[in-house]
Coordinates of C-alpha atoms in Angstrom, one line a residue:
Chain A
M1 CA 7.3 2.7 -9.8
S2 CA 3.9 0.9 -10.0
D3 CA 4.1 0.4 -6.3
K4 CA 4.1 4.1 -5.8
T5 CA 1.1 4.5 -8.0
V6 CA -0.8 2.0 -5.9
L7 CA -0.1 3.8 -2.7
T8 CA -1.0 7.2 -3.8
D9 CA -4.1 6.0 -5.6
G10 CA -5.0 4.2 -2.4
E11 CA -4.8 7.5 -0.5
N12 CA -6.9 9.3 -3.1
S13 CA -9.7 6.8 -3.0
R14 CA -9.8 6.8 0.8
S15 CA -10.2 10.6 1.0
S16 CA -13.1 10.5 -1.4
S17 CA -16.1 10.0 0.7
S18 CA -18.1 7.6 -1.4
P19 CA -18.8 4.2 0.2
A20 CA -15.8 1.9 -0.4
A21 CA -16.2 -0.5 -3.2
P22 CA -15.5 -4.1 -2.2
A23 CA -12.6 -4.2 -4.6
E24 CA -10.8 -1.4 -2.8
L25 CA -8.3 -1.5 0.0
D26 CA -8.3 0.8 2.9
G27 CA -4.6 1.3 3.2
G28 CA -1.7 0.3 1.1
W29 CA 0.0 -3.0 0.4
K30 CA 2.4 -2.5 3.3
Q31 CA -0.4 -2.4 5.8
L32 CA -1.8 -5.6 4.2
A33 CA 1.5 -7.3 4.6
R34 CA 1.7 -6.4 8.2
R35 CA -1.8 -7.8 8.9
F36 CA -1.0 -10.9 6.9
F37 CA 2.0 -11.8 9.0
R38 CA 0.1 -11.2 12.2
H39 CA -2.4 -13.9 11.1
R40 CA -1.0 -17.0 12.6
L41 CA -2.3 -19.7 10.3
A42 CA -1.4 -17.7 7.3
G43 CA 2.1 -17.5 8.6
A44 CA 2.3 -21.2 9.2
G45 CA 0.9 -21.8 5.7
L46 CA 3.5 -19.4 4.2
I47 CA 6.4 -21.2 6.0
L48 CA 5.1 -24.7 4.9
F49 CA 4.7 -23.5 1.4
A50 CA 8.2 -21.9 1.4
L51 CA 9.7 -25.2 2.5
L52 CA 7.9 -27.0 -0.3
A53 CA 9.1 -24.5 -2.8
L54 CA 12.7 -24.9 -1.5
M55 CA 12.3 -28.7 -1.8
A56 CA 11.1 -28.3 -5.4
L57 CA 13.9 -25.9 -6.2
F58 CA 16.7 -28.0 -4.7
A59 CA 15.3 -31.4 -5.4
P60 CA 18.5 -32.8 -7.0
L61 CA 20.5 -31.8 -3.9
I62 CA 18.0 -33.2 -1.4
A63 CA 16.9 -36.4 -3.0
P64 CA 19.0 -39.3 -1.7
F65 CA 18.7 -41.3 -4.9
D66 CA 18.0 -40.9 -8.6
P67 CA 14.2 -40.9 -8.9
Y68 CA 14.4 -43.0 -12.1
A69 CA 17.0 -45.5 -10.9
I70 CA 15.6 -49.0 -10.9
G71 CA 16.3 -51.5 -8.2
R72 CA 14.6 -54.2 -6.1
S73 CA 10.8 -53.8 -6.1
Y74 CA 8.7 -53.2 -3.0
Q75 CA 11.4 -52.8 -0.4
P76 CA 9.7 -51.7 2.8
P77 CA 11.0 -48.5 4.4
S78 CA 14.1 -49.0 6.5
W79 CA 16.6 -46.8 8.3
T80 CA 19.5 -49.1 7.5
G81 CA 18.8 -50.0 3.8
G82 CA 19.1 -46.5 2.6
H83 CA 15.5 -46.3 1.3
L84 CA 13.8 -44.3 4.0
L85 CA 10.4 -44.6 2.4
G86 CA 11.0 -47.9 0.6
T87 CA 10.8 -48.5 -3.1
D88 CA 8.0 -48.9 -5.6
Q89 CA 7.1 -51.5 -8.2
S90 CA 10.1 -50.8 -10.3
G91 CA 12.3 -50.5 -7.3
R92 CA 12.6 -46.7 -7.5
D93 CA 13.2 -44.8 -4.3
V94 CA 9.9 -43.4 -3.0
L95 CA 11.4 -40.5 -1.1
S96 CA 13.4 -39.2 -4.0
R97 CA 10.3 -39.5 -6.3
L98 CA 8.3 -37.7 -3.6
I99 CA 10.8 -34.8 -3.6
Y100 CA 11.0 -34.5 -7.4
A101 CA 7.2 -34.7 -7.7
S102 CA 6.9 -31.4 -5.7
R103 CA 8.3 -29.7 -8.9
V104 CA 5.3 -31.0 -10.9
S105 CA 2.7 -29.8 -8.4
L106 CA 4.2 -26.4 -7.8
S107 CA 4.7 -25.7 -11.5
V108 CA 1.1 -26.7 -12.3
G109 CA -0.2 -24.5 -9.5
V110 CA 1.8 -21.5 -10.3
G111 CA 1.8 -21.9 -14.1
A112 CA -1.9 -22.5 -14.5
V113 CA -2.8 -19.6 -12.2
A114 CA -0.4 -17.2 -13.9
I115 CA -2.0 -18.0 -17.2
Y116 CA -5.6 -17.6 -16.1
V117 CA -5.0 -14.5 -14.0
A118 CA -3.4 -12.9 -17.1
I119 CA -6.3 -13.8 -19.4
G120 CA -9.0 -13.0 -16.8
T121 CA -7.4 -9.6 -15.9
L122 CA -7.3 -8.6 -19.6
V123 CA -10.8 -9.7 -20.4
G124 CA -12.3 -8.3 -17.2
A125 CA -10.5 -4.9 -17.6
V126 CA -11.5 -4.5 -21.2
A127 CA -15.1 -5.6 -20.5
G128 CA -15.5 -3.3 -17.4
Y129 CA -13.8 -0.3 -19.0
F130 CA -15.5 -0.3 -22.4
G131 CA -18.9 -1.8 -21.4
G132 CA -21.6 -2.1 -24.0
W133 CA -21.5 -5.1 -26.4
I134 CA -17.9 -5.9 -25.5
D135 CA -19.0 -6.3 -21.9
S136 CA -22.1 -8.4 -22.8
L137 CA -20.0 -10.7 -25.0
A138 CA -17.3 -11.2 -22.3
M139 CA -19.9 -11.9 -19.6
R140 CA -21.8 -14.4 -21.8
A141 CA -18.4 -16.1 -22.4
T142 CA -17.8 -16.3 -18.7
D143 CA -21.3 -17.8 -18.3
V144 CA -20.4 -20.5 -20.9
F145 CA -17.1 -21.3 -19.2
M146 CA -18.6 -21.3 -15.7
S147 CA -21.4 -23.8 -16.8
F148 CA -18.7 -26.3 -17.7
P149 CA -18.4 -29.2 -15.4
Y150 CA -14.8 -28.2 -14.8
L151 CA -13.0 -31.5 -14.3
M152 CA -14.9 -33.2 -17.1
V153 CA -13.9 -30.6 -19.7
I154 CA -10.3 -30.6 -18.5
L155 CA -10.3 -34.4 -18.8
V156 CA -11.5 -34.2 -22.4
M157 CA -9.1 -31.3 -23.2
V158 CA -6.1 -33.1 -21.8
S159 CA -7.0 -36.4 -23.5
V160 CA -7.3 -34.5 -26.8
L161 CA -4.1 -32.5 -26.4
G162 CA -2.2 -35.5 -25.0
P163 CA -1.6 -35.9 -21.3
S164 CA 1.5 -34.0 -20.3
L165 CA 2.6 -31.4 -17.8
G166 CA 2.5 -28.6 -20.3
N167 CA -0.9 -29.5 -21.5
I168 CA -2.4 -29.7 -18.0
I169 CA -1.1 -26.2 -17.3
L170 CA -2.5 -25.0 -20.5
A171 CA -5.9 -26.6 -20.0
L172 CA -6.2 -25.3 -16.5
G173 CA -5.0 -21.9 -17.5
L174 CA -7.5 -21.7 -20.4
L175 CA -10.5 -22.7 -18.3
G176 CA -9.9 -20.9 -15.1
W177 CA -10.1 -17.2 -16.1
P178 CA -13.8 -16.4 -15.8
S179 CA -13.9 -15.9 -12.0
V180 CA -10.9 -13.5 -12.3
A181 CA -12.5 -11.7 -15.2
R182 CA -15.7 -11.1 -13.2
L183 CA -13.8 -9.8 -10.1
I184 CA -11.7 -7.4 -12.3
R185 CA -14.7 -6.3 -14.2
G186 CA -16.6 -5.5 -11.1
G187 CA -13.7 -3.5 -9.7
V188 CA -13.1 -1.6 -12.9
L189 CA -16.8 -0.7 -13.1
S190 CA -16.7 1.0 -9.7
V191 CA -13.3 2.5 -10.0
K192 CA -13.6 4.0 -13.4
E193 CA -16.2 6.5 -12.1
K194 CA -13.7 7.9 -9.5
E195 CA -12.5 11.4 -9.7
Y196 CA -8.9 10.5 -10.2
V197 CA -9.8 8.5 -13.3
K198 CA -11.8 11.4 -14.7
A199 CA -8.8 13.6 -13.9
G200 CA -6.6 11.2 -15.9
I201 CA -9.0 11.5 -18.8
A202 CA -8.9 15.3 -18.6
L203 CA -5.1 15.2 -18.5
G204 CA -5.3 13.3 -21.8
Y205 CA -3.7 10.0 -20.6
S206 CA -4.0 7.2 -23.1
T207 CA -6.6 4.6 -22.4
P208 CA -4.1 1.7 -21.8
R209 CA -2.2 4.0 -19.4
L210 CA -5.3 4.8 -17.5
L211 CA -6.6 1.3 -17.5
F212 CA -3.4 -0.6 -16.7
L213 CA -1.5 1.9 -14.5
H214 CA -4.2 3.7 -12.7
I215 CA -7.3 1.5 -12.6
L216 CA -6.0 -2.0 -12.5
P217 CA -3.6 -1.7 -9.5
N218 CA -6.6 -0.7 -7.4
V219 CA -8.8 -3.7 -8.3
L220 CA -6.2 -6.5 -8.1
A221 CA -6.5 -7.2 -4.4
P222 CA -9.4 -9.6 -4.5
V223 CA -7.7 -11.4 -7.4
L224 CA -4.8 -12.2 -5.1
V225 CA -7.1 -14.2 -2.8
N226 CA -8.8 -15.9 -5.7
A227 CA -5.4 -16.8 -7.2
T228 CA -4.1 -18.2 -4.0
F229 CA -7.0 -20.6 -3.6
G230 CA -6.6 -21.2 -7.4
I231 CA -3.1 -22.7 -6.8
A232 CA -4.6 -25.2 -4.4
V233 CA -7.4 -26.1 -6.8
A234 CA -4.8 -26.5 -9.7
I235 CA -2.7 -28.8 -7.5
I236 CA -5.7 -31.0 -6.6
T237 CA -6.8 -31.1 -10.2
E238 CA -3.3 -32.2 -11.4
A239 CA -3.2 -34.9 -8.7
S240 CA -6.6 -36.1 -9.7
L241 CA -5.9 -36.2 -13.4
S242 CA -2.6 -38.0 -12.8
F243 CA -4.3 -40.4 -10.5
L244 CA -6.8 -41.2 -13.3
G245 CA -3.9 -41.7 -15.7
M246 CA -4.7 -38.6 -17.7
G247 CA -2.1 -36.4 -16.1
V248 CA 1.6 -36.4 -15.8
Q249 CA 2.8 -39.7 -17.3
P250 CA 5.3 -42.0 -15.6
P251 CA 8.3 -42.3 -15.3
T252 CA 8.0 -38.6 -14.4
A253 CA 6.9 -38.6 -10.8
S254 CA 3.9 -36.7 -9.6
W255 CA 2.1 -37.1 -6.3
G256 CA -1.0 -38.1 -8.2
N257 CA 0.5 -40.7 -10.4
M258 CA 2.4 -42.2 -7.5
L259 CA -1.0 -43.1 -6.1
I260 CA -2.1 -45.0 -9.2
E261 CA -0.5 -48.2 -7.7
A262 CA -2.8 -47.8 -4.7
Q263 CA -5.7 -48.7 -6.9
S264 CA -4.7 -52.3 -6.5
F265 CA -5.9 -53.7 -3.2
S266 CA -2.7 -55.6 -2.5
T267 CA -0.8 -52.3 -2.5
L268 CA -3.5 -50.5 -0.6
S269 CA -3.6 -52.9 2.3
G270 CA 0.0 -54.3 2.2
R271 CA 2.3 -51.5 1.1
P272 CA 1.2 -48.3 2.8
W273 CA 4.5 -46.7 2.2
L274 CA 3.6 -46.3 -1.4
W275 CA 0.4 -44.3 -0.9
V276 CA 0.5 -42.7 2.5
P277 CA 3.5 -40.3 1.8
P278 CA 2.2 -38.9 -1.5
S279 CA -1.3 -38.5 0.0
C280 CA 0.2 -36.6 2.9
M281 CA 2.2 -34.3 0.6
I282 CA -0.8 -33.4 -1.5
I283 CA -2.8 -32.6 1.7
I284 CA 0.1 -30.6 3.2
A285 CA 0.6 -28.6 0.0
V286 CA -3.2 -27.8 -0.4
I287 CA -3.6 -27.0 3.3
S288 CA -0.6 -24.6 3.4
I289 CA -2.0 -22.7 0.4
N290 CA -5.5 -22.6 1.8
F291 CA -4.2 -21.2 5.0
M292 CA -2.5 -18.4 3.1
G293 CA -5.6 -17.8 1.1
D294 CA -7.7 -17.6 4.3
G295 CA -5.2 -15.2 5.8
L296 CA -5.2 -13.0 2.7
R297 CA -9.0 -12.9 2.7
D298 CA -9.2 -11.9 6.3
V299 CA -6.5 -9.3 5.7
M300 CA -8.3 -7.8 2.7
D301 CA -11.7 -7.7 4.3
P302 CA -11.3 -7.0 8.0
K303 CA -15.1 -6.8 8.3
G304 CA -15.5 -10.3 7.1
R305 CA -13.3 -11.6 9.9
R306 CA -15.3 -13.2 12.7
Chain B
M1 CA -41.8 -13.8 -12.2
L2 CA -43.0 -15.4 -15.4
N3 CA -41.2 -12.7 -17.3
Y4 CA -38.0 -13.3 -15.4
L5 CA -38.3 -17.0 -16.0
L6 CA -38.6 -16.5 -19.7
R7 CA -35.7 -14.1 -19.8
R8 CA -33.6 -16.5 -17.8
I9 CA -34.4 -19.4 -20.1
L10 CA -33.7 -17.3 -23.2
I11 CA -30.3 -16.3 -21.8
A12 CA -29.5 -20.0 -21.3
I13 CA -29.9 -20.8 -25.0
P14 CA -26.8 -19.0 -26.3
V15 CA -24.9 -20.3 -23.3
L16 CA -25.9 -23.8 -24.3
A17 CA -24.9 -23.2 -27.9
G18 CA -21.5 -21.9 -26.7
I19 CA -21.0 -25.0 -24.6
T20 CA -21.9 -27.4 -27.6
L21 CA -19.5 -25.4 -29.9
F22 CA -16.6 -25.4 -27.4
N23 CA -17.2 -29.1 -26.7
F24 CA -17.3 -29.9 -30.4
L25 CA -14.2 -27.9 -31.3
I26 CA -12.0 -29.5 -28.6
I27 CA -12.9 -32.9 -29.6
N28 CA -12.3 -32.2 -33.2
M29 CA -8.8 -31.1 -32.4
A30 CA -8.0 -34.7 -31.4
P31 CA -5.2 -36.2 -33.4
G32 CA -6.0 -39.4 -35.1
N33 CA -9.5 -40.4 -36.0
P34 CA -11.8 -43.2 -34.9
V35 CA -11.5 -45.0 -38.2
E36 CA -7.9 -45.9 -37.4
M37 CA -9.2 -48.0 -34.5
F38 CA -11.3 -50.1 -36.8
I39 CA -8.6 -50.7 -39.4
N40 CA -7.2 -54.2 -39.5
P41 CA -4.9 -55.6 -42.1
S42 CA -7.7 -57.5 -43.9
M43 CA -9.6 -54.3 -44.7
S44 CA -9.4 -52.9 -48.2
Q45 CA -9.1 -49.2 -48.9
A46 CA -12.7 -49.2 -50.1
D47 CA -13.8 -50.6 -46.8
I48 CA -12.0 -47.9 -45.0
D49 CA -13.5 -45.2 -47.2
L50 CA -16.9 -46.6 -46.7
R51 CA -16.4 -46.6 -43.0
K52 CA -15.2 -43.0 -43.1
E53 CA -18.2 -42.0 -45.1
Q54 CA -20.6 -43.7 -42.7
L55 CA -19.1 -41.8 -39.8
G56 CA -19.0 -38.6 -41.9
I57 CA -15.6 -37.6 -40.7
D58 CA -14.3 -36.3 -44.0
D59 CA -16.8 -33.4 -44.1
P60 CA -15.8 -29.9 -43.0
V61 CA -15.9 -29.3 -39.3
F62 CA -18.8 -26.8 -39.3
I63 CA -21.0 -29.2 -41.3
Q64 CA -20.2 -31.9 -38.8
Y65 CA -21.1 -29.6 -36.0
F66 CA -24.5 -28.6 -37.4
R67 CA -25.3 -32.2 -38.3
W68 CA -24.4 -33.3 -34.8
L69 CA -26.4 -30.4 -33.3
G70 CA -29.4 -31.2 -35.5
N71 CA -29.4 -34.9 -34.7
M72 CA -28.9 -34.1 -31.0
L73 CA -32.0 -31.9 -30.9
Q74 CA -34.0 -34.9 -32.2
G75 CA -32.6 -37.0 -29.4
D76 CA -30.1 -38.8 -31.7
F77 CA -26.7 -38.7 -30.1
G78 CA -25.1 -41.0 -32.8
Y79 CA -23.4 -44.3 -32.2
S80 CA -20.7 -45.2 -29.8
Y81 CA -17.4 -45.8 -31.5
S82 CA -16.5 -48.5 -29.1
S83 CA -19.7 -50.5 -28.5
Y84 CA -21.6 -49.6 -31.8
E85 CA -24.7 -49.1 -29.7
P86 CA -26.7 -45.8 -29.8
V87 CA -25.0 -43.3 -27.5
A88 CA -28.4 -42.3 -26.0
K89 CA -28.7 -45.9 -24.8
V90 CA -25.1 -46.3 -23.6
V91 CA -25.2 -43.0 -21.7
G92 CA -28.8 -43.3 -20.6
A93 CA -28.0 -46.5 -18.7
R94 CA -25.4 -44.5 -16.7
I95 CA -27.5 -41.5 -15.7
G96 CA -29.4 -43.2 -13.0
P97 CA -26.4 -44.4 -10.9
T98 CA -24.8 -40.9 -11.2
L99 CA -28.0 -39.2 -10.2
I100 CA -28.3 -41.5 -7.2
L101 CA -24.7 -40.8 -6.2
M102 CA -24.8 -37.0 -6.7
G103 CA -28.3 -36.6 -5.2
S104 CA -27.5 -38.5 -2.1
S105 CA -24.2 -36.6 -1.7
L106 CA -26.0 -33.3 -2.0
L107 CA -28.6 -34.4 0.5
L108 CA -25.9 -35.7 2.9
A109 CA -23.9 -32.5 2.5
Y110 CA -27.0 -30.5 3.6
I111 CA -27.9 -32.8 6.5
I112 CA -24.3 -32.6 7.8
A113 CA -23.5 -28.9 7.1
V114 CA -26.6 -27.0 8.0
P115 CA -26.9 -28.1 11.7
I116 CA -23.2 -27.8 12.2
G117 CA -23.0 -24.4 10.6
I118 CA -25.9 -23.1 12.7
L119 CA -24.4 -24.5 15.9
S120 CA -21.0 -23.2 15.2
A121 CA -22.5 -19.7 14.6
R122 CA -24.6 -19.8 17.7
K123 CA -21.6 -20.9 19.8
Q124 CA -19.1 -18.7 18.1
Y125 CA -15.5 -19.2 19.3
S126 CA -16.4 -22.3 21.4
W127 CA -14.5 -25.5 20.9
L128 CA -17.4 -26.7 18.8
D129 CA -17.0 -23.7 16.5
Y130 CA -13.3 -24.3 16.2
S131 CA -13.6 -28.0 15.5
A132 CA -16.4 -27.4 12.9
T133 CA -14.2 -24.8 11.2
S134 CA -11.2 -27.1 11.1
F135 CA -13.2 -30.0 9.8
S136 CA -14.7 -27.9 7.0
F137 CA -11.2 -26.8 6.2
L138 CA -10.0 -30.4 6.0
G139 CA -13.1 -31.3 3.9
V140 CA -12.2 -28.7 1.3
S141 CA -8.5 -29.5 1.3
I142 CA -8.4 -33.2 1.0
P143 CA -8.9 -34.5 -2.5
N144 CA -11.7 -37.0 -3.1
F145 CA -9.5 -39.8 -4.3
I146 CA -7.3 -39.7 -1.3
L147 CA -10.4 -39.8 1.0
G148 CA -11.6 -42.7 -1.2
L149 CA -8.4 -44.7 -0.9
G150 CA -8.3 -44.1 2.8
G151 CA -12.0 -45.0 3.2
I152 CA -11.5 -48.3 1.2
Y153 CA -8.4 -49.1 3.3
L154 CA -10.1 -48.5 6.6
F155 CA -13.7 -49.4 6.2
A156 CA -13.5 -52.0 3.4
L157 CA -10.2 -53.8 3.7
T158 CA -9.3 -53.4 7.4
W159 CA -12.7 -53.4 9.2
K160 CA -14.8 -55.0 6.4
L161 CA -17.8 -52.8 7.2
F162 CA -18.5 -51.8 3.6
P163 CA -17.8 -53.2 0.1
T164 CA -14.8 -52.0 -1.8
G165 CA -16.9 -50.8 -4.7
G166 CA -19.6 -51.4 -7.2
M167 CA -23.3 -50.7 -6.9
Y168 CA -24.7 -54.2 -6.1
T169 CA -23.1 -57.4 -4.8
L170 CA -22.4 -59.6 -7.8
G171 CA -24.6 -62.6 -8.2
K172 CA -27.0 -61.4 -5.5
E173 CA -30.5 -60.0 -5.9
K174 CA -30.5 -56.2 -6.4
T175 CA -32.2 -55.0 -3.2
F176 CA -32.4 -51.5 -1.8
G177 CA -30.5 -52.4 1.3
D178 CA -27.6 -53.7 -0.8
L179 CA -27.6 -50.5 -2.8
L180 CA -27.5 -48.5 0.3
H181 CA -24.7 -50.5 1.7
H182 CA -22.7 -49.8 -1.5
L183 CA -23.7 -46.2 -1.6
I184 CA -22.8 -44.9 1.9
M185 CA -19.0 -44.7 1.5
P186 CA -18.9 -43.0 -2.0
A187 CA -21.7 -40.7 -1.2
L188 CA -20.2 -39.6 2.1
I189 CA -16.8 -39.0 0.5
L190 CA -18.3 -37.1 -2.4
A191 CA -20.2 -35.0 0.1
T192 CA -17.2 -33.9 2.1
A193 CA -16.0 -31.2 -0.1
S194 CA -19.5 -29.7 -0.6
A195 CA -20.2 -30.0 3.1
G196 CA -17.0 -28.3 4.0
S197 CA -17.7 -25.2 2.0
M198 CA -21.3 -25.3 3.0
V199 CA -20.5 -25.2 6.7
R200 CA -18.7 -21.9 6.1
Y201 CA -21.6 -20.4 4.2
V202 CA -24.2 -21.4 6.7
R203 CA -22.0 -20.2 9.6
S204 CA -21.3 -16.7 8.2
S205 CA -24.8 -16.3 6.9
V206 CA -26.3 -17.1 10.4
L207 CA -23.7 -14.9 12.1
E208 CA -24.8 -12.1 9.8
V209 CA -28.4 -12.5 10.7
L210 CA -27.8 -12.9 14.4
G211 CA -26.3 -9.4 14.5
Q212 CA -29.4 -7.8 13.0
D213 CA -31.6 -5.4 14.9
Y214 CA -34.9 -7.2 14.2
L215 CA -33.7 -10.1 16.4
R216 CA -33.1 -7.8 19.3
T217 CA -36.6 -6.5 18.7
A218 CA -38.0 -10.0 18.7
R219 CA -36.2 -10.7 22.0
A220 CA -37.4 -7.4 23.4
K221 CA -41.0 -8.4 22.6
G222 CA -40.5 -11.3 24.9
L223 CA -40.4 -14.1 22.3
S224 CA -38.7 -17.3 23.5
E225 CA -35.2 -17.8 22.3
F226 CA -36.4 -20.9 20.4
V227 CA -38.8 -18.9 18.3
V228 CA -36.3 -16.1 17.8
I229 CA -33.7 -18.4 16.4
N230 CA -35.9 -20.9 14.5
K231 CA -38.6 -18.6 13.1
H232 CA -36.9 -15.2 12.8
A233 CA -33.2 -15.9 12.3
L234 CA -32.9 -19.2 10.4
R235 CA -35.5 -18.4 7.7
N236 CA -33.5 -15.4 6.6
A237 CA -30.2 -17.0 7.1
M238 CA -31.1 -20.0 4.9
I239 CA -31.8 -17.9 1.8
P240 CA -28.2 -17.3 0.7
I241 CA -27.5 -21.0 1.2
I242 CA -29.8 -21.9 -1.7
T243 CA -27.3 -20.4 -4.1
V244 CA -24.6 -22.8 -2.9
V245 CA -26.4 -25.7 -4.6
G246 CA -26.1 -24.0 -8.0
L247 CA -22.4 -23.5 -7.4
D248 CA -22.0 -27.1 -6.2
V249 CA -23.4 -29.0 -9.1
P250 CA -20.4 -28.5 -11.5
L251 CA -18.1 -29.5 -8.7
L252 CA -20.1 -32.5 -7.9
F253 CA -19.9 -33.7 -11.5
G254 CA -16.1 -33.5 -11.4
G255 CA -16.0 -35.2 -8.0
A256 CA -18.4 -37.9 -9.3
V257 CA -15.9 -38.8 -12.1
I258 CA -13.2 -39.5 -9.5
T259 CA -15.4 -41.1 -6.9
E260 CA -17.0 -43.4 -9.5
Q261 CA -13.6 -44.4 -10.7
V262 CA -12.3 -45.1 -7.2
F263 CA -15.4 -47.1 -6.2
G264 CA -16.2 -48.7 -9.5
W265 CA -19.6 -47.0 -9.4
P266 CA -21.2 -47.7 -12.9
G267 CA -22.2 -44.0 -13.6
M268 CA -21.4 -41.4 -16.3
G269 CA -18.0 -40.5 -14.7
Q270 CA -16.8 -44.1 -15.1
L271 CA -18.1 -44.2 -18.6
M272 CA -16.3 -41.0 -19.3
I273 CA -12.9 -42.4 -18.3
Q274 CA -13.6 -45.5 -20.4
S275 CA -14.6 -43.4 -23.4
I276 CA -11.5 -41.3 -23.2
G277 CA -9.5 -44.5 -23.3
S278 CA -11.3 -45.7 -26.4
R279 CA -11.5 -42.3 -28.1
D280 CA -15.3 -42.7 -28.2
Y281 CA -16.0 -39.0 -29.1
P282 CA -19.8 -39.2 -29.6
T283 CA -20.2 -40.7 -26.1
L284 CA -17.8 -38.1 -24.6
M285 CA -19.7 -35.3 -26.2
A286 CA -23.0 -36.6 -25.0
I287 CA -21.7 -36.9 -21.4
N288 CA -20.3 -33.4 -21.4
L289 CA -23.5 -32.0 -22.9
I290 CA -25.7 -33.7 -20.4
A291 CA -23.5 -32.5 -17.6
A292 CA -23.6 -28.9 -18.9
V293 CA -27.3 -29.0 -19.3
A294 CA -27.6 -30.3 -15.8
V295 CA -25.5 -27.4 -14.5
L296 CA -27.6 -24.9 -16.4
A297 CA -30.8 -26.4 -15.1
A298 CA -29.4 -26.4 -11.6
N299 CA -28.5 -22.7 -11.9
L300 CA -32.0 -21.9 -13.2
L301 CA -33.7 -23.9 -10.4
T302 CA -31.5 -22.1 -7.9
D303 CA -32.5 -18.7 -9.2
I304 CA -36.2 -19.7 -9.1
A305 CA -35.9 -21.1 -5.6
Y306 CA -34.1 -18.0 -4.5
A307 CA -36.8 -15.7 -5.9
A308 CA -39.5 -17.8 -4.3
A309 CA -37.8 -17.9 -0.9
D310 CA -37.0 -14.2 -0.6
P311 CA -39.9 -11.9 -0.9
A312 CA -37.6 -8.9 -1.1
I313 CA -36.3 -9.9 -4.5
K314 CA -38.3 -8.7 -7.4
Y315 CA -37.2 -10.0 -10.8
G316 CA -39.9 -8.4 -13.0
K317 CA -38.2 -5.2 -13.7
R318 CA -34.6 -4.4 -14.3

């Protein structure tokens, strides 16, 4: 039902002759999807990301070994011994840990972004629609949050809350919302003056109905781009935190904490199978998401494509 | 301009207050208190109470906050819970190395990104443009610590071109050359992410200017291509780039934490990781505060530089 609202509202705003606000789409979501799939890198990114998601979803079926099972330490990779990517210090199978770790990265990425998009959308919509002191207060709050040296504050938050997957998601979610709030606020500010909103007011629609069903769907597009890049940032942040020992704690595998061992030079120079694969996985995950984000950005703003 | 400056500084004050409050509240949510770390079996309850009173941690949170804020305004950041030295001294010794690392990274990012961005805009859709875009993409996508590990593996362990970490060679005289030798790898690695995003900004900004009518006019007047590009196009294209610095400083601080940890660089980021380990809250709060003030100052300077560079911007009225 909400899909239909989007399409019709899109038509309305196109027919009004005012210069298009940056937040608006020319055309509906269907056309966007078509343009997205024509974008080659975005398509490649989507396929890679889908593979990663499948890997995370079916980890227990794909992983050749139990990721926690202990065996002989530091076995190098071999085709015959069963451990395709060798074993780590505790003799756990690196490949299986690699596969299970994708669950951590993807849940941090998607979880954190879902939380901050929800907070940011709510704050931005309320600030933009009501204006006045509410708006000033919300915008000062975004100033405060945007002045934080992001990683440093997250480090402190996670160390205070206790390093765990849930707390990382929470900390990232609680700190990421200001950029979304600003995007939404900007969009709401320009859309709320449109005739169809005025018509809604005249028809006596309730404020939440107007705001959430009629205004918000028209300002969400730029947030989609922001959120996509946000997933990549969240994955990098989790990996960094885990690498610093302040993230997901062993024995749970995360690509970041698998790299902790590489801080010792004997592992770094002598056992590349321990740190090359997790590094590659992080890079692949981030690049595939950034490709999608890039594609989405080009699709949303055809003028910006060069 | 002066008016604008004053207003801008006044706005920064509530932001700063918000930052201190948020910082303070998070750290006060911490389970356990530092006294527990001092307790040993030989201490009597009276000793423990005395210690608690000295640290003032039994007072209500808001009193602690205002006491901390008041002390801080007088330059007193309290005492480190782990080394018992004044925090100002402990953190002060770390500011220099971090500034050296971040400053040289920012400089490197500019030196790398600006020419590449300009070239890639002028030769749009050439192989140079494509490779510049791909490199900027990789720079943004590869986390610092992976680049750091890879760098140490290749340049320090395999080819032995650079040291694996630290700021000076132990037991040797602290010379500038030695510092530079230690600085190159961490600074370059910290610069990659900034350089990557900067290339894109420069490229799109130059592209935008290249399409403007006044450049066609300049060419029609018979000006040489060199003058058209360097005098007419670049000056206008560079203005938006100034704002990137302001956006980059918070990211650089985060990157510095990781880079310092990977390379054993004795700066604030490394101190931060140590302080987290020892629950040294006064030190942590001071580090976060200094970083936040630096971010605010960078934003302010960016705005001023922007106003100074672009005559079309008038800040007096609004």
